[in-house]
Amino acid sequence: MQHLAYIFDFDGTLVDSMPYVAMGVKRFLDNRGVKYPKNIMEIVTPLGYPASAAYYNEHFGLSVTGEEYFDEVQNLIFPYYQNEIPLKKGAYEYLKTLKARGASLSVLTASPLRLVKPCFERLGILDWFDQLWCCDDFGRIKSDPEIYLEAAKRLSVEPTDIAFFDDSFHSLAAAKKAGLYTVGIYDEVAKAFVNDVKASSNVYHENFLSAKDI
């Protein structure tokens, strides 16, 4: 089943960055002397930055805004995007195949594009993408189906003509509700939510090596 347009999440989907994000989150908490549980990433990964900050304030006695938390973690991990973070298994070959086929490739991420662009440039894939979007470009979050409907309008295609790849069940569920064909991608940091990801996906893959027919 081939589609006209392909939209990819960034962290944990195209690039294997979530271990670095986890490191940044834990360093943020360590810097404040917080004693957090071993499963802290399972707790905060589905929440997003604003709700995670609220969780820290309630459970750890912090006083931090979502924006402060977001900015600090992103600054901590920025050098790794520039110099180290790799693509997920099979992603390069898959993207190259799609590009050769003439498909439209886009990214839709909650991360700032200042992380995406240098990472993609280093990996040699920046020019393959027609659109690089962050949530701020839409004024919506990825758990809102409207963001995917607006993306379809901007791409001048029907939602049903788009294949959407993500490792987050919240985003996949919203995209599926909007009519997109949803592809769940496994990520080690989110392994506790594999069943939720599968339930929110039209199809699920461990990596991009098995996604060649989409």
GROMACS .gro file of C-alpha atoms in nm:
model
  214
    1MET     CA    1   0.000   0.000   0.000
    2GLN     CA    2   0.167   0.321  -0.118
    3HIS     CA    3   0.067   0.673  -0.016
    4LEU     CA    4   0.109   1.017  -0.169
    5ALA     CA    5   0.253   1.173   0.145
    6TYR     CA    6   0.446   1.048   0.446
    7ILE     CA    7   0.467   1.232   0.777
    8PHE     CA    8   0.718   1.120   1.038
    9ASP     CA    9   0.765   1.194   1.402
   10PHE     CA   10   1.126   1.281   1.485
   11ASP     CA   11   1.235   1.163   1.831
   12GLY     CA   12   1.204   0.789   1.882
   13THR     CA   13   1.067   0.734   1.532
   14LEU     CA   14   1.319   0.850   1.272
   15VAL     CA   15   1.610   0.904   1.510
   16ASP     CA   16   1.719   0.697   1.809
   17SER     CA   17   1.720   0.996   2.041
   18MET     CA   18   1.502   0.888   2.331
   19PRO     CA   19   1.792   0.749   2.540
   20TYR     CA   20   1.947   1.096   2.516
   21VAL     CA   21   1.616   1.263   2.603
   22ALA     CA   22   1.593   1.032   2.905
   23MET     CA   23   1.943   1.135   3.005
   24GLY     CA   24   1.845   1.501   2.979
   25VAL     CA   25   1.531   1.449   3.187
   26LYS     CA   26   1.723   1.267   3.459
   27ARG     CA   27   1.999   1.529   3.462
   28PHE     CA   28   1.734   1.799   3.497
   29LEU     CA   29   1.600   1.622   3.806
   30ASP     CA   30   1.948   1.537   3.940
   31ASN     CA   31   2.045   1.903   3.921
   32ARG     CA   32   1.759   1.975   4.162
   33GLY     CA   33   1.838   1.692   4.401
   34VAL     CA   34   1.521   1.502   4.315
   35LYS     CA   35   1.498   1.135   4.413
   36TYR     CA   36   1.289   0.993   4.130
   37PRO     CA   37   1.169   0.636   4.065
   38LYS     CA   38   1.349   0.410   3.820
   39ASN     CA   39   1.048   0.417   3.590
   40ILE     CA   40   1.036   0.796   3.568
   41MET     CA   41   1.047   0.789   3.186
   42GLU     CA   42   0.748   0.556   3.174
   43ILE     CA   43   0.563   0.810   3.387
   44VAL     CA   44   0.651   1.130   3.203
   45THR     CA   45   0.699   1.018   2.841
   46PRO     CA   46   0.323   1.014   2.765
   47LEU     CA   47   0.266   1.345   2.944
   48GLY     CA   48   0.465   1.592   2.737
   49TYR     CA   49   0.663   1.879   2.887
   50PRO     CA   50   0.390   2.098   3.048
   51ALA     CA   51   0.217   1.806   3.220
   52SER     CA   52   0.554   1.659   3.321
   53ALA     CA   53   0.650   1.987   3.486
   54ALA     CA   54   0.319   1.985   3.673
   55TYR     CA   55   0.391   1.627   3.784
   56TYR     CA   56   0.732   1.729   3.918
   57ASN     CA   57   0.582   2.023   4.101
   58GLU     CA   58   0.318   1.807   4.264
   59HIS     CA   59   0.525   1.500   4.348
   60PHE     CA   60   0.875   1.640   4.397
   61GLY     CA   61   0.799   1.986   4.535
   62LEU     CA   62   0.950   2.173   4.243
   63SER     CA   63   0.832   2.504   4.105
   64VAL     CA   64   0.902   2.489   3.734
   65THR     CA   65   0.703   2.577   3.424
   66GLY     CA   66   0.668   2.354   3.123
   67GLU     CA   67   0.863   2.606   2.917
   68GLU     CA   68   1.153   2.614   3.165
   69TYR     CA   69   1.166   2.236   3.176
   70PHE     CA   70   1.150   2.207   2.797
   71ASP     CA   71   1.422   2.466   2.739
   72GLU     CA   72   1.663   2.317   2.991
   73VAL     CA   73   1.629   1.959   2.871
   74GLN     CA   74   1.665   2.063   2.506
   75ASN     CA   75   1.977   2.265   2.586
   76LEU     CA   76   2.128   1.970   2.771
   77ILE     CA   77   2.084   1.733   2.480
   78PHE     CA   78   2.141   1.969   2.184
   79PRO     CA   79   2.509   1.868   2.133
   80TYR     CA   80   2.406   1.506   2.088
   81TYR     CA   81   2.172   1.598   1.802
   82GLN     CA   82   2.456   1.784   1.638
   83ASN     CA   83   2.717   1.514   1.679
   84GLU     CA   84   2.593   1.171   1.780
   85ILE     CA   85   2.227   1.066   1.757
   86PRO     CA   86   2.175   0.805   1.481
   87LEU     CA   87   1.881   0.717   1.259
   88LYS     CA   88   1.661   0.428   1.362
   89LYS     CA   89   1.735   0.092   1.200
   90GLY     CA   90   1.645   0.089   0.830
   91ALA     CA   91   1.527   0.451   0.825
   92TYR     CA   92   1.788   0.581   0.580
   93GLU     CA   93   1.715   0.315   0.318
   94TYR     CA   94   1.339   0.353   0.362
   95LEU     CA   95   1.345   0.731   0.325
   96LYS     CA   96   1.574   0.703   0.022
   97THR     CA   97   1.331   0.462  -0.143
   98LEU     CA   98   1.034   0.690  -0.078
   99LYS     CA   99   1.220   0.992  -0.213
  100ALA     CA  100   1.320   0.805  -0.528
  101ARG     CA  101   0.955   0.715  -0.576
  102GLY     CA  102   0.857   1.082  -0.568
  103ALA     CA  103   0.664   1.069  -0.241
  104SER     CA  104   0.620   1.380  -0.029
  105LEU     CA  105   0.818   1.353   0.297
  106SER     CA  106   0.748   1.566   0.604
  107VAL     CA  107   0.834   1.575   0.972
  108LEU     CA  108   0.589   1.674   1.244
  109THR     CA  109   0.752   1.696   1.586
  110ALA     CA  110   0.703   1.846   1.929
  111SER     CA  111   1.076   1.919   1.935
  112PRO     CA  112   1.215   2.252   1.815
  113LEU     CA  113   1.347   2.252   1.461
  114ARG     CA  114   1.684   2.372   1.589
  115LEU     CA  115   1.735   2.010   1.697
  116VAL     CA  116   1.599   1.857   1.377
  117LYS     CA  117   1.791   2.051   1.114
  118PRO     CA  118   2.149   1.997   1.234
  119CYS     CA  119   2.075   1.633   1.305
  120PHE     CA  120   1.931   1.571   0.958
  121GLU     CA  121   2.210   1.769   0.793
  122ARG     CA  122   2.473   1.553   0.964
  123LEU     CA  123   2.285   1.238   0.864
  124GLY     CA  124   2.260   1.352   0.501
  125ILE     CA  125   1.881   1.355   0.475
  126LEU     CA  126   1.782   1.718   0.531
  127ASP     CA  127   1.717   1.786   0.161
  128TRP     CA  128   1.488   1.484   0.132
  129PHE     CA  129   1.209   1.651   0.328
  130ASP     CA  130   0.955   1.885   0.174
  131GLN     CA  131   0.832   2.009   0.512
  132LEU     CA  132   0.979   2.024   0.862
  133TRP     CA  133   0.706   2.117   1.108
  134CYS     CA  134   0.700   2.155   1.483
  135CYS     CA  135   0.380   2.183   1.683
  136ASP     CA  136   0.426   2.560   1.715
  137ASP     CA  137   0.374   2.588   1.339
  138PHE     CA  138   0.015   2.478   1.396
  139GLY     CA  139  -0.052   2.610   1.745
  140ARG     CA  140  -0.166   2.260   1.842
  141ILE     CA  141  -0.028   1.950   2.010
  142LYS     CA  142   0.011   1.610   1.845
  143SER     CA  143  -0.268   1.452   2.048
  144ASP     CA  144  -0.512   1.686   1.870
  145PRO     CA  145  -0.657   1.536   1.547
  146GLU     CA  146  -0.689   1.885   1.399
  147ILE     CA  147  -0.312   1.915   1.358
  148TYR     CA  148  -0.318   1.627   1.109
  149LEU     CA  149  -0.615   1.765   0.919
  150GLU     CA  150  -0.434   2.097   0.885
  151ALA     CA  151  -0.116   1.918   0.772
  152ALA     CA  152  -0.316   1.742   0.501
  153LYS     CA  153  -0.451   2.077   0.381
  154ARG     CA  154  -0.102   2.223   0.366
  155LEU     CA  155   0.016   1.925   0.165
  156SER     CA  156  -0.290   1.948  -0.064
  157VAL     CA  157  -0.379   1.582  -0.011
  158GLU     CA  158  -0.661   1.398   0.160
  159PRO     CA  159  -0.590   1.268   0.513
  160THR     CA  160  -0.641   0.914   0.381
  161ASP     CA  161  -0.352   0.968   0.137
  162ILE     CA  162  -0.106   1.017   0.424
  163ALA     CA  163   0.094   0.753   0.611
  164PHE     CA  164   0.191   0.877   0.956
  165PHE     CA  165   0.474   0.721   1.157
  166ASP     CA  166   0.516   0.765   1.532
  167ASP     CA  167   0.621   0.584   1.849
  168SER     CA  168   0.363   0.762   2.069
  169PHE     CA  169   0.018   0.611   2.106
  170HIS     CA  170  -0.134   0.952   2.184
  171SER     CA  171  -0.019   1.091   1.849
  172LEU     CA  172  -0.107   0.776   1.658
  173ALA     CA  173  -0.458   0.769   1.805
  174ALA     CA  174  -0.517   1.132   1.707
  175ALA     CA  175  -0.382   1.083   1.355
  176LYS     CA  176  -0.594   0.772   1.311
  177LYS     CA  177  -0.901   0.964   1.423
  178ALA     CA  178  -0.819   1.227   1.160
  179GLY     CA  179  -0.820   0.958   0.891
  180LEU     CA  180  -0.448   0.905   0.836
  181TYR     CA  181  -0.296   0.560   0.789
  182THR     CA  182  -0.101   0.513   1.111
  183VAL     CA  183   0.225   0.322   1.145
  184GLY     CA  184   0.354   0.247   1.493
  185ILE     CA  185   0.731   0.223   1.532
  186TYR     CA  186   0.891   0.047   1.828
  187ASP     CA  187   1.113   0.250   2.060
  188GLU     CA  188   1.294   0.100   2.356
  189VAL     CA  189   1.219   0.389   2.592
  190ALA     CA  190   0.846   0.352   2.522
  191LYS     CA  191   0.840  -0.028   2.541
  192ALA     CA  192   0.595  -0.016   2.834
  193PHE     CA  193   0.338   0.127   2.591
  194VAL     CA  194   0.382  -0.118   2.303
  195ASN     CA  195   0.029  -0.256   2.335
  196ASP     CA  196  -0.115   0.097   2.331
  197VAL     CA  197   0.093   0.183   2.025
  198LYS     CA  198  -0.026  -0.130   1.846
  199ALA     CA  199  -0.389  -0.052   1.932
  200SER     CA  200  -0.353   0.299   1.786
  201SER     CA  201  -0.185   0.184   1.464
  202ASN     CA  202  -0.312   0.044   1.138
  203VAL     CA  203   0.016  -0.146   1.126
  204TYR     CA  204   0.308  -0.184   1.367
  205HIS     CA  205   0.676  -0.238   1.291
  206GLU     CA  206   0.980  -0.308   1.507
  207ASN     CA  207   1.189  -0.098   1.264
  208PHE     CA  208   1.186   0.041   0.911
  209LEU     CA  209   1.330  -0.271   0.752
  210SER     CA  210   0.987  -0.431   0.757
  211ALA     CA  211   0.800  -0.115   0.652
  212LYS     CA  212   0.907  -0.119   0.287
  213ASP     CA  213   0.560  -0.190   0.146
  214ILE     CA  214   0.392   0.111   0.309
   0.00000   0.00000   0.00000
